Amino acid sequence: MLSSIEKLLKFIKLERERGYDNRAVVGGLDKIIPSWTNEARAGGLSEEAISAVTDRLREYPQVDAAQRPEFVEALLKLVEDSASAPVESITPVVPTATAAPVPPPARLAPAPTPEPIRRVEPPPPTPAQREEPRPAVVRSAPVDEARPLIGLDAPLTVLQGIGPKTAQTLAKLDLNTLADLLYFFPRRYDDYSRLKPINRLEAGEEVTVIGTIQAIQSRPVRGGATQLVEAVLNDGTGNLRLSWFGQPWLVNNFHAHEQVVVAGKLEQYLGRLVMNSPEIESVEQDHLHTNRIVPIYPLTSGITQKMMRRTMYQAISFWAPRVGEFLPASVRTSLKLLDLGTALYQCHFPDSQDMLDLGRWRLAFDEIFLLQLGVMRQKRSWQQAQARVFETPEEWLAQQTARLPYTLTGAQQKALADIRTDLASGHPMDRLLQGDVGSGKTAVAATAIAMVARHNAQSAIMAPTSILAEQHYRGLTRLLGAESESGPAPLQPEQIRLLIGDTTAADKQEIRDGLANGSIKLVIGTHALIEDPVQFQDLQLVVVDEQHRFGVAQRAALRAKGANPHLLVMTATPIPRSLALTVYGDLDLTVMDEMPVGRLPIDTHVVPPVQRERAYQLIRSQVDKGHQAFIIYPLVEQGENDETLAAVEEHARLQSKIFPQLKLGLLHGRLRPDEKDEVMTRFRDGEYQLLVSTSVVEVGVDVPNATVMIIEGANRFGLAQLHQFRGRVGRGSEQSYCLLIPDRDDAVENERLAVMAETNDGFVLAERDLEQRGPGEFLGTRQAGFATLHMANLTDVRLIEKARNQAQTLFQTDPDLSAAQNASLAARLDLFWKAGQGDVS
C-alpha cells in the first residue's frame, strides 16, 4: 500500500475516533491536501484517484455535523478503493550491480486495526504463514532520477550524510558497502504501530499518539548542568505531558501548534500521565521512529538508533527494490516466497508482524538453500574424483574383528560395513562417524586402518591434543600391533608411531624418514602432522578425531599429503539431525548410537549449592575405594566474575581445607601445552586422586579409574558440553556419578539441567541444546559459508527439509548451475561460499 494512502487512512480513522470534530489534522482535514497530493503523485497514484480524494477532502469542512459519519465512511471507502487502483509506472534507475535488476518490489499491507502496544522479538513464522503467505500489494519505490549509477559494492560514503568519519565508525559494525547495510538486520523490534487517543491511555503502555503541541519550553535543571525540555500535547480528548533531558535542540525543531507523532512508554507522576524521552516526529515526515514497528539495530559508540535508522532507510528504500533476484522462479513459486527486495524491506521496516515473519522466512530459506547447494557441490566434487580401491574379504574382516577385546555392537558392525563399501568404491571416502562417548569409535577406526594396511598403504590420525594423540597411540598399538589367538597382528609395533610436539628431534627425523620410505604404516599425531617436512610415501587413509576442533585449512593440509586419500572424521559430540542435514550434508553420515555391553549408565543428579558437602562426601567415599574424581569450574581465576567459583582459588581451598589428605592436580587453559600434558599424565597414572580443571578437560581423556565428575557452575555450560564432561567418567566397569552444581538455586536453570539426570542419550541432549543455545557448540570452525547465516534458525527442521528438497531437485537437473536461468544463482552461491570450496570435510 502506498505510504500516502496509508497515512491518509490513519487520519480519517482518527477523525472517526474523535467524533467527527474535524480536528484530526490541525485546521481541518482539508489542510493536508497540498502535502498529501505531492506524496501521492510521487508514489505513482493516478491523477484521477488523487483528484477524487482531494475533492472530497475539500468538501468535508462544510458538511453538516449529523451527516459527517456517513460522509467519512464514504471517504474511507474511496481511499481504500484508491489503494487497489493501478499504479502509474515509474522508470527505475538500473544500477551497475553484480546481479541483474528486477522491477522494484514494494512495501506491503499495513498493520491491523489499533490495539495496545507490544514489544516483539523476531519469532519464526507459523506453519500457516509459511504455507500460505498473503499476496503482496506491490508499489514502486520513489526514484531519484539524478542518482548516479552505482552498485551494491559501493562504499557507504555514496549515501547522503555519510562522510569518511561516519563511514569509519560504521566499519566497526562490519558495515563497509551498501550490500552490508542491506543484510545488517535489527536485533529486535519495538511495535509502535498502534494508535490510541489520549483519554484512553494507561500507565505502563508503550504507544503512539498523534496530537498538537500546546506549549514547549526548555529550562535548566541540576544546577544548570543540563536542560529539561517540557511539552504539552493535546489531541482533542485530553492533554499529555512530555519531557526530555539533555535535548535542548528539540525546542528549535518543534513548535507550538505543530502536529506531531510521539511514541514511548507512559508513566504516572503526581497522578498525571507523562511520557519521558519519547520519540517525536512531525506528522509530515516518513515515520521511522514512531507509528510503526520500529527496528532496533546493533550499535557502536558514536552511532545512535535514530542515525542508524535514517541511514538504513535511505539505503533500504532505494536499493532493496533494485537487488537482483537470484532464486529461480520455480523455487519462489512452489514455496510462495516473497521476492528478495520486498523481503529485505520488510525485515528492516515491516508494515506488520505478518510481513516481518514472511520476510524473515524468505531470507532464512535463502541461507539454508545456498548452504545446501554448497555442500552438495562439494560432495559431487569428491564423488567424481578417483581414489585407490581397497577390497576387504569377508573372511579376513571376521578374523580381524575376532581379535578385538570385545564383541562389536550392531552399530559398530554397521559402521564397518559402510567404511568397507567406501574403501572399495574407487572414489574418496568422506564419512562422518558420529558416536557418543564410549560407543567404540576407536575400534572401528582401527579396523579401517587394518583394511588399508592389508594393501601395504599408510594411514594417519590427527587428534586435537597431545594427551589424546598419546591415548590413541597406546590404544591402537594394543589393537593393531599385538598378536592374538585369532591371528597375526595387522601391523608390527614399530610400524606405528606417535608424532607430537614433545617428540624428540631424533625421533621426529626417524619418523619422517619412515613415513617417506613407507616403513611406517600408521602415524598418530597433532597438528605436527601437517608441517611441511612430513611427507608420506603412500598416504591412503586420513582419520580426524574430534573434527570440529580443526579448521578447514588444517584438514585440507593433511589430506594434501596424499593423492585423494580416503577421509574418516570422528566426533563424540552428538549432532542434531537438523544440523547434520545442513552443515555436514557433504559427508556421508554414520551414527553409532549403541553402547557396548556392560557399560553402566552414569548416575547423574542436580545438587543445590547449599548441599555441596554431599558432593565432597561422595569424592571421599570413592577415593577410599581406590577411585579418582574430577571437579570442573567455569573460570580459571576469580576477578572475571566475583560470584562464580574459579579453578585456581578453589584448588587452593580444596587442597588446604576440604581434602588435605589427598593429592590434587590443577588443569586450565593458561598452562603451557607441556604443563597440561604433565598434569593429565600424572592424573592418569594415579599420582593425583582429584583433578581440579576448567573446560579444557572436555575432549577425549581416558581415565577408567575415575568414577566421579562434579561440575560447578553447571548452569554456565550447554547440555552438549556437560555431556562431554560426564563422558570423562564411566569408562571402566564400576558405577560412576556426575553431580551438577549450579551457581544459584534457579528453578528455570535447574529444570534445564534436570534433563541431564533424565537421560544419558547424547542425541536427546544435543537436540535440547540446539533449541536452547543455538548451533555454536556443535560447529567449531566449520565451512566458510556457515559464517554468513543471519536469519536461519537451525532448530527449524521443516525449513531445512524444504530447502534441502528444493536444492536436490535443482541439483539433479542442473548440477553446474550452467543454465541461463541459474546464472544469478551461481554467482550468488560463489559469493555465499566466498568463492572457495575449502575442504570437503
Coordinates of C-alpha atoms in Angstrom, one line a residue, residues 2 68 91 127 218 233 273 457 635 675 783:
L2 CA 1.3 3.5 -0.9
R68 CA -20.3 13.6 8.8
T91 CA 11.1 4.1 -14.9
P127 CA 3.3 -23.1 9.8
S218 CA 13.4 24.4 27.9
L233 CA 0.4 17.5 23.7
L273 CA 0.3 10.6 32.8
A457 CA 49.3 -48.4 2.3
L635 CA 36.5 -19.9 35.2
E675 CA 52.3 -28.5 31.6
Q783 CA 32.9 -24.2 6.3

